[in-house]
Tab-separated table of C-alpha atoms in Angstrom:
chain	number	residue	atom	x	y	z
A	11	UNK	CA	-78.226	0.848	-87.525
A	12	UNK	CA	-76.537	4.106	-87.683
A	13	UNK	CA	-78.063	5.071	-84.220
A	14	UNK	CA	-76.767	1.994	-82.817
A	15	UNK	CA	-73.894	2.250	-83.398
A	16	UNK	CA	-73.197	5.971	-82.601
A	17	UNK	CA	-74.498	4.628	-79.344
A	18	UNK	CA	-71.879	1.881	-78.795
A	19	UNK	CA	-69.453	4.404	-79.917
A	20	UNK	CA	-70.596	6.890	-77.415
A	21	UNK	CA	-70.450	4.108	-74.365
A	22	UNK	CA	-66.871	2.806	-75.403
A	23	UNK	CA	-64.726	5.236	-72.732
A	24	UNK	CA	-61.575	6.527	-75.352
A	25	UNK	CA	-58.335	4.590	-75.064
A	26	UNK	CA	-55.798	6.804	-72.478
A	27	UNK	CA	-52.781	8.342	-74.360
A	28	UNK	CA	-49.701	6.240	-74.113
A	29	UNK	CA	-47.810	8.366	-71.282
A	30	UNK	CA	-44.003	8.452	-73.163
A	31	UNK	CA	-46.078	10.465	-75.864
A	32	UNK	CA	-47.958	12.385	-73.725
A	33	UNK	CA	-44.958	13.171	-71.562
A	34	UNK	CA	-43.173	13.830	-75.133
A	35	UNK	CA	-45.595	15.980	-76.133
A	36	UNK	CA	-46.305	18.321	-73.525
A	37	UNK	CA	-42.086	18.198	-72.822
A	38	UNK	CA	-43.032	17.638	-69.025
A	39	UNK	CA	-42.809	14.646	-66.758
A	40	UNK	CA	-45.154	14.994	-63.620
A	41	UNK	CA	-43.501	13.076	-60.994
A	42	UNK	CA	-45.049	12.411	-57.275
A	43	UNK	CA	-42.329	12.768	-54.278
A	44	UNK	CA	-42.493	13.012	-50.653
A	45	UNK	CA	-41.548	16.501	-49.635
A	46	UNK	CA	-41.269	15.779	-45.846
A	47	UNK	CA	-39.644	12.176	-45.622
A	48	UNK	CA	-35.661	13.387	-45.356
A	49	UNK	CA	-33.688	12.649	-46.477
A	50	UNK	CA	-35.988	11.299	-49.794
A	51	UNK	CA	-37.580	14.288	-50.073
A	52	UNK	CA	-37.704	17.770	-48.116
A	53	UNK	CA	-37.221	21.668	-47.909
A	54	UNK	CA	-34.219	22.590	-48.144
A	55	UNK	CA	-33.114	26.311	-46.667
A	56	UNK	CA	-33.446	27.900	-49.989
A	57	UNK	CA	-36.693	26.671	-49.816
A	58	UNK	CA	-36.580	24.208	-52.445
A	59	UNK	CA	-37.528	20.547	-52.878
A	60	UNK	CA	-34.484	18.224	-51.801
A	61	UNK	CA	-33.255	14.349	-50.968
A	62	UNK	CA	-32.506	11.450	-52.928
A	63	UNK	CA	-35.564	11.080	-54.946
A	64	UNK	CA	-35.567	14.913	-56.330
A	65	UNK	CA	-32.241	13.877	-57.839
A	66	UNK	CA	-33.446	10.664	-59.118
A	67	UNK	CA	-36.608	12.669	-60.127
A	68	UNK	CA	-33.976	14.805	-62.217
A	69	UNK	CA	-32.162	11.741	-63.296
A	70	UNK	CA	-35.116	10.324	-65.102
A	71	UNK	CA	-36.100	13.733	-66.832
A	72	UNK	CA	-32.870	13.896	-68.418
A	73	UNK	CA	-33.228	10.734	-70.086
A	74	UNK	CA	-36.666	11.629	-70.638
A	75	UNK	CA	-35.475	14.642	-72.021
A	76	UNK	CA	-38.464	16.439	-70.316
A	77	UNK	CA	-38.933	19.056	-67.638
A	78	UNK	CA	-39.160	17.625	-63.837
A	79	UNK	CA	-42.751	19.123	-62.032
A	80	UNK	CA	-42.453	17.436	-58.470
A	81	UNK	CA	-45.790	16.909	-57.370
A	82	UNK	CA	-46.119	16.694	-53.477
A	83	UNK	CA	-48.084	13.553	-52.833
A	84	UNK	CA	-48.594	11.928	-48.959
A	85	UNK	CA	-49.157	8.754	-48.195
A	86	UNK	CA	-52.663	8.935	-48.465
A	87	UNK	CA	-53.297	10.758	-51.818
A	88	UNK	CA	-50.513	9.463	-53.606
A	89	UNK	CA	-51.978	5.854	-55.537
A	90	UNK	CA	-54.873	8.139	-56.155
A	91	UNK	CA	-52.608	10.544	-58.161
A	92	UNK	CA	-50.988	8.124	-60.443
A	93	UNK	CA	-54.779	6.313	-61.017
A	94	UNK	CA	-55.962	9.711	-62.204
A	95	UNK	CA	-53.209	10.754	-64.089
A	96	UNK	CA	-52.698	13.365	-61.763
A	97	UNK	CA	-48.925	12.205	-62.203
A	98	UNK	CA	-47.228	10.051	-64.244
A	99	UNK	CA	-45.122	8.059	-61.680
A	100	UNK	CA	-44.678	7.729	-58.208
A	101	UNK	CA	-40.886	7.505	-56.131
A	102	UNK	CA	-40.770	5.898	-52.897
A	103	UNK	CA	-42.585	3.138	-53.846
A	104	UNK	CA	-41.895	-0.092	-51.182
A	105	UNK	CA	-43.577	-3.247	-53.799
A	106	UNK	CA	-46.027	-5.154	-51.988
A	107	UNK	CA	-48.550	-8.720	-53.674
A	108	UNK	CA	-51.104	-5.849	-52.760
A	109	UNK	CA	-49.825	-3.134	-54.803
A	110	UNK	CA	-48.905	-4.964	-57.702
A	111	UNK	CA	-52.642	-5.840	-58.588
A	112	UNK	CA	-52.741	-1.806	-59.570
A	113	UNK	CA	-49.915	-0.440	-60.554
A	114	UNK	CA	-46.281	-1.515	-62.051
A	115	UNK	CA	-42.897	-1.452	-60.023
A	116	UNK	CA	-39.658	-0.504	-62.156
A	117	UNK	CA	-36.462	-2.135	-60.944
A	118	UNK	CA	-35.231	-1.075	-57.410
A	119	UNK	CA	-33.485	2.441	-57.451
A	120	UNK	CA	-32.958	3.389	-53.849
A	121	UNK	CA	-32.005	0.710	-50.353
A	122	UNK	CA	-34.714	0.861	-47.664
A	123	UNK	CA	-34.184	-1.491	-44.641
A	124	UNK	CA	-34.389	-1.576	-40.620
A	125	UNK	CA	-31.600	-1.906	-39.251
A	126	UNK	CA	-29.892	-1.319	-35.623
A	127	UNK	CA	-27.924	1.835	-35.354
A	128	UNK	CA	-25.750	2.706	-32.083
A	129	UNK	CA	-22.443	4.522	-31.783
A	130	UNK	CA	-19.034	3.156	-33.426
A	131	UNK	CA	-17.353	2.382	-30.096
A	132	UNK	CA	-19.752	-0.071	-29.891
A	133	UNK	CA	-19.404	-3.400	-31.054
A	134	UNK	CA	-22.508	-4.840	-32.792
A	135	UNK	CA	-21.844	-6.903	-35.936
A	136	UNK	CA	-24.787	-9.162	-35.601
A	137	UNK	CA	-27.817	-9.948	-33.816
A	138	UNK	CA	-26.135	-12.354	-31.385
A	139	UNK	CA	-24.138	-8.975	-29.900
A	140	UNK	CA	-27.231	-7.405	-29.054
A	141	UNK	CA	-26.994	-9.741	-25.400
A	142	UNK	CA	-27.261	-7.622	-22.653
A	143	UNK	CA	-27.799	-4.239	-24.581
A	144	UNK	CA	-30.537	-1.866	-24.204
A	145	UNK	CA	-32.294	-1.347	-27.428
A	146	UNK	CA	-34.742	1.756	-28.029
A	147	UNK	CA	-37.861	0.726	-30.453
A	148	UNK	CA	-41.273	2.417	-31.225
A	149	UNK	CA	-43.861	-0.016	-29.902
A	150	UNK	CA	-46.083	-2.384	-32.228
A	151	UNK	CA	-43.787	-1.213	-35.437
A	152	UNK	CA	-42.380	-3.514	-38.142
A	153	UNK	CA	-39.319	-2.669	-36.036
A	154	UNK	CA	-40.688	-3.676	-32.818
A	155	UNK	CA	-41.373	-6.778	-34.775
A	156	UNK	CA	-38.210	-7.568	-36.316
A	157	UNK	CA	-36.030	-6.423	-33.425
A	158	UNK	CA	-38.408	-8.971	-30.792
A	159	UNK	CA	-37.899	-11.556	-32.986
A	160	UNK	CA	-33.988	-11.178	-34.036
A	161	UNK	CA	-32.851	-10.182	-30.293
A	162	UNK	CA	-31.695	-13.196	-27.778
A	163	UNK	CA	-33.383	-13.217	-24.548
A	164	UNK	CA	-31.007	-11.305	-22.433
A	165	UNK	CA	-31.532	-8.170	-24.338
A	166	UNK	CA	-33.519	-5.507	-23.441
A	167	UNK	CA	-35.915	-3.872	-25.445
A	168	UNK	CA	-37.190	-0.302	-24.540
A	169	UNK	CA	-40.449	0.240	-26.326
A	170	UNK	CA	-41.910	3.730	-26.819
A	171	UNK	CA	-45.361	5.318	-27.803
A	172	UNK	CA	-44.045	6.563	-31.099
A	173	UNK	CA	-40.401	7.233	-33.422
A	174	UNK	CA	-39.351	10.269	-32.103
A	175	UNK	CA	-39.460	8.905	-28.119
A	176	UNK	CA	-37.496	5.799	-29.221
A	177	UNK	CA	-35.243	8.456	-31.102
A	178	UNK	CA	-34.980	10.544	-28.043
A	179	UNK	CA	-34.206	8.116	-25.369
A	180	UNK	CA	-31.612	6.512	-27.784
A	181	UNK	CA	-30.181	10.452	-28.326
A	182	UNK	CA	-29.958	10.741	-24.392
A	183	UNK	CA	-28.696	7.506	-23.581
A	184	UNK	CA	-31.358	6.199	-21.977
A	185	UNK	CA	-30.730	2.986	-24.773
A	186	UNK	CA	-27.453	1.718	-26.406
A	187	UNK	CA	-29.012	0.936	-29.494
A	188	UNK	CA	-31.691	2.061	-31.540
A	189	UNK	CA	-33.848	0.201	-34.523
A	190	UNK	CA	-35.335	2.725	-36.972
A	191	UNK	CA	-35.378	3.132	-40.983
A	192	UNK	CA	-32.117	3.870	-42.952
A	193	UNK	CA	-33.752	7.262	-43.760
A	194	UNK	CA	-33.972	7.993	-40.396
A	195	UNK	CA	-30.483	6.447	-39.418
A	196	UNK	CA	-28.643	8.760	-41.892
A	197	UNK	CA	-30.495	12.128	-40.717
A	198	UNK	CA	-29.322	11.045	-37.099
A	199	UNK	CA	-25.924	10.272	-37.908
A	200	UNK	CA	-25.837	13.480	-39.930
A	201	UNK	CA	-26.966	15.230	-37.187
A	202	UNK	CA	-25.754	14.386	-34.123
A	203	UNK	CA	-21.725	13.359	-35.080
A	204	UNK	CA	-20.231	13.745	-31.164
A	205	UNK	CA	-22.391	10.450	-30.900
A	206	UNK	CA	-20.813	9.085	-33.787
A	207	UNK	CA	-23.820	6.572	-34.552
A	208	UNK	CA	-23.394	4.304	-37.784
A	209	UNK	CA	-25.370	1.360	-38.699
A	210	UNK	CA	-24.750	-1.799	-37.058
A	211	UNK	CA	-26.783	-4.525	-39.408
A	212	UNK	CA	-29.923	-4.934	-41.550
A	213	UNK	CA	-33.343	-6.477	-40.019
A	214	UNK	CA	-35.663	-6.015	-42.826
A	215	UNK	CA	-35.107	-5.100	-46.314
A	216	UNK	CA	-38.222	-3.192	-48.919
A	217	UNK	CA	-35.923	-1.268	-51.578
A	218	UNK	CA	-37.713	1.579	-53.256
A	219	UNK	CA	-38.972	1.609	-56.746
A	220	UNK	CA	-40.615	3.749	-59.329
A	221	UNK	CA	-44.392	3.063	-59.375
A	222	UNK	CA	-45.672	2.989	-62.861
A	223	UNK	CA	-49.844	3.236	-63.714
A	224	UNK	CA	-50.392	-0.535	-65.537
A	225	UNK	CA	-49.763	-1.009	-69.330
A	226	UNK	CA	-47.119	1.641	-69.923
A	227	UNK	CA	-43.846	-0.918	-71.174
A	228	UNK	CA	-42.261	2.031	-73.135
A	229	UNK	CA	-42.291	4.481	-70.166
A	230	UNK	CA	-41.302	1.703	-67.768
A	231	UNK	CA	-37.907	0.879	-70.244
A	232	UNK	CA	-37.104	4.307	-69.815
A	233	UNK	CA	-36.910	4.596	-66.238
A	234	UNK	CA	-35.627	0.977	-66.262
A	235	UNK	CA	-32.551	2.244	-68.298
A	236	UNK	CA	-32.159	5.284	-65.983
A	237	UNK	CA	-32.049	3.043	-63.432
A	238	UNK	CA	-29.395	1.010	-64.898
A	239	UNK	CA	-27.437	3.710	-66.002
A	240	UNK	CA	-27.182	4.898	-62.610
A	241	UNK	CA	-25.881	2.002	-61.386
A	242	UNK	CA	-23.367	1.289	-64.220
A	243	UNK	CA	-22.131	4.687	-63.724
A	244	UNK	CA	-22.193	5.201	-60.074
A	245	UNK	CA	-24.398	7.767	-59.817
A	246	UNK	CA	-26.425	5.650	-57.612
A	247	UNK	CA	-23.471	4.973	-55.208
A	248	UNK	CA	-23.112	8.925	-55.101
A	249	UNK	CA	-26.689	9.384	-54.225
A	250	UNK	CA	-26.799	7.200	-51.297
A	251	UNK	CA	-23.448	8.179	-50.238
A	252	UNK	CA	-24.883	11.956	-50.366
A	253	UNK	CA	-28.161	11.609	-48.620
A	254	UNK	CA	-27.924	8.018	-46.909
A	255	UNK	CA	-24.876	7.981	-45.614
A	256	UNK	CA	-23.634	4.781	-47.018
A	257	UNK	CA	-22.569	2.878	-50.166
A	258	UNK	CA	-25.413	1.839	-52.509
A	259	UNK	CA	-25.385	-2.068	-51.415
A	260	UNK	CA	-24.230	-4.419	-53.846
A	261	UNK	CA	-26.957	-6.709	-53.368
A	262	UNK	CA	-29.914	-3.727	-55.097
């Protein structure tokens, strides 16, 4: 009897630490980030990590009351990391049916949308305006998607092989208007002011969240409260004033 159950002991895998202890334990939070998805996450010129999610990396440390290690992750790697504990949360997380099956979404911290971006003088409040413009789009994208079916019939839609050629014909005014991510609409308004682009309207909205391994409540009401904190005090507002050029919207 004493063999047997040894045996069933041995073949019973040992219950994973809670990750608020572990994290209070070892005093450090891992967190996964984008380091070349501006203005989220980059290198700055002092070489250092930068963009909205190292500060809302920072953010949750405090009230963690842990040290921040920002682990680069990449699209493909990054679900992997959290599953093997590799880190113990993910930012830049869009929540999907799919996703949700494996791992846990904290409340929206950061906007994410398509939208249509062209230069003030021009006036586009809504997708009836877009008649008779010329509209830059990277071919078979969600954009290319949303803007086809948003856009009346006298519109026309430039459609290039990739981001940057639909960025570059808009740049050169080869388009009036151009249909990229809010991440990529603040870096070119940033970046190229005697154009003076802003954004014109939303197509398609997937706010970011923190992604959470499954079964972890306590660590999820932590980042849950920094979240709300954030927002309560404006420190959200700031961020996405700071890196996306516009006002956190009331609607997150």
């Amino acid at each position: 009897m004493l063999t047997c159950a040894i045996g069933l002991a041995a073949a019973v895998p040992a219950a994973q630490a809670d990750a608020l202890d572990t994290i209070a334990k070892s005093g450090v939070v891992r967190i996964g980030v984008f380091e070349d998805y501006p203005p989220f996450g980059s290198i700055g010129p002092d070489m250092k990590p930068q963009g909205y999610d190292i500060d809302m990396a920072n953010l949750i440390g405090k009230t963690l009351k842990a040290k921040v290690e920002l682990v680069q992750v990449n699209g493909d790697n990054r679900m992997a990391y959290l599953a093997d504990h590799k880190v113990d949360m993910l930012l830049s997380v869009g929540q999907t049916p799919e996703r949700a099956k494996v791992i846990d979404f904290s409340q929206a911290y950061a906007p994410y949308f398509l939208a249509v971006f062209g230069p003030k003088k021009l006036q586009v409040k809504t997708a009836a305006d877009l008649a008779g413009k010329t509209i830059s789009v990277a071919h078979g994208t969600l954009e290319d998607l949303s803007i086809t079916k948003a856009a009346p019939a006298t519109a026309t839609i430039k459609r290039f092989d990739d981001p940057n050629g639909a960025i570059a014909a808009f740049l050169s005014g080869q388009a009036q208007l151009l249909v990229t991510g809010n991440d990529v609409g603040a870096t070119i308004i940033a970046r190229h002011p005697p154009i003076d682009p802003e954004e014109k309207f939303s197509l398609f909205s997937s706010p970011d969240h923190v992604g959470l391994n499954k079964d972890e409540p306590r660590l999820m009401e932590k980042v849950n409260a920094t979240i709300a904190q954030a927002k309560k005090d404006g420190e959200l507002n700031t961020l996405s004033k700071k890196w996306l050029r516009a006002p956190l919207p009331s609607d997150l």
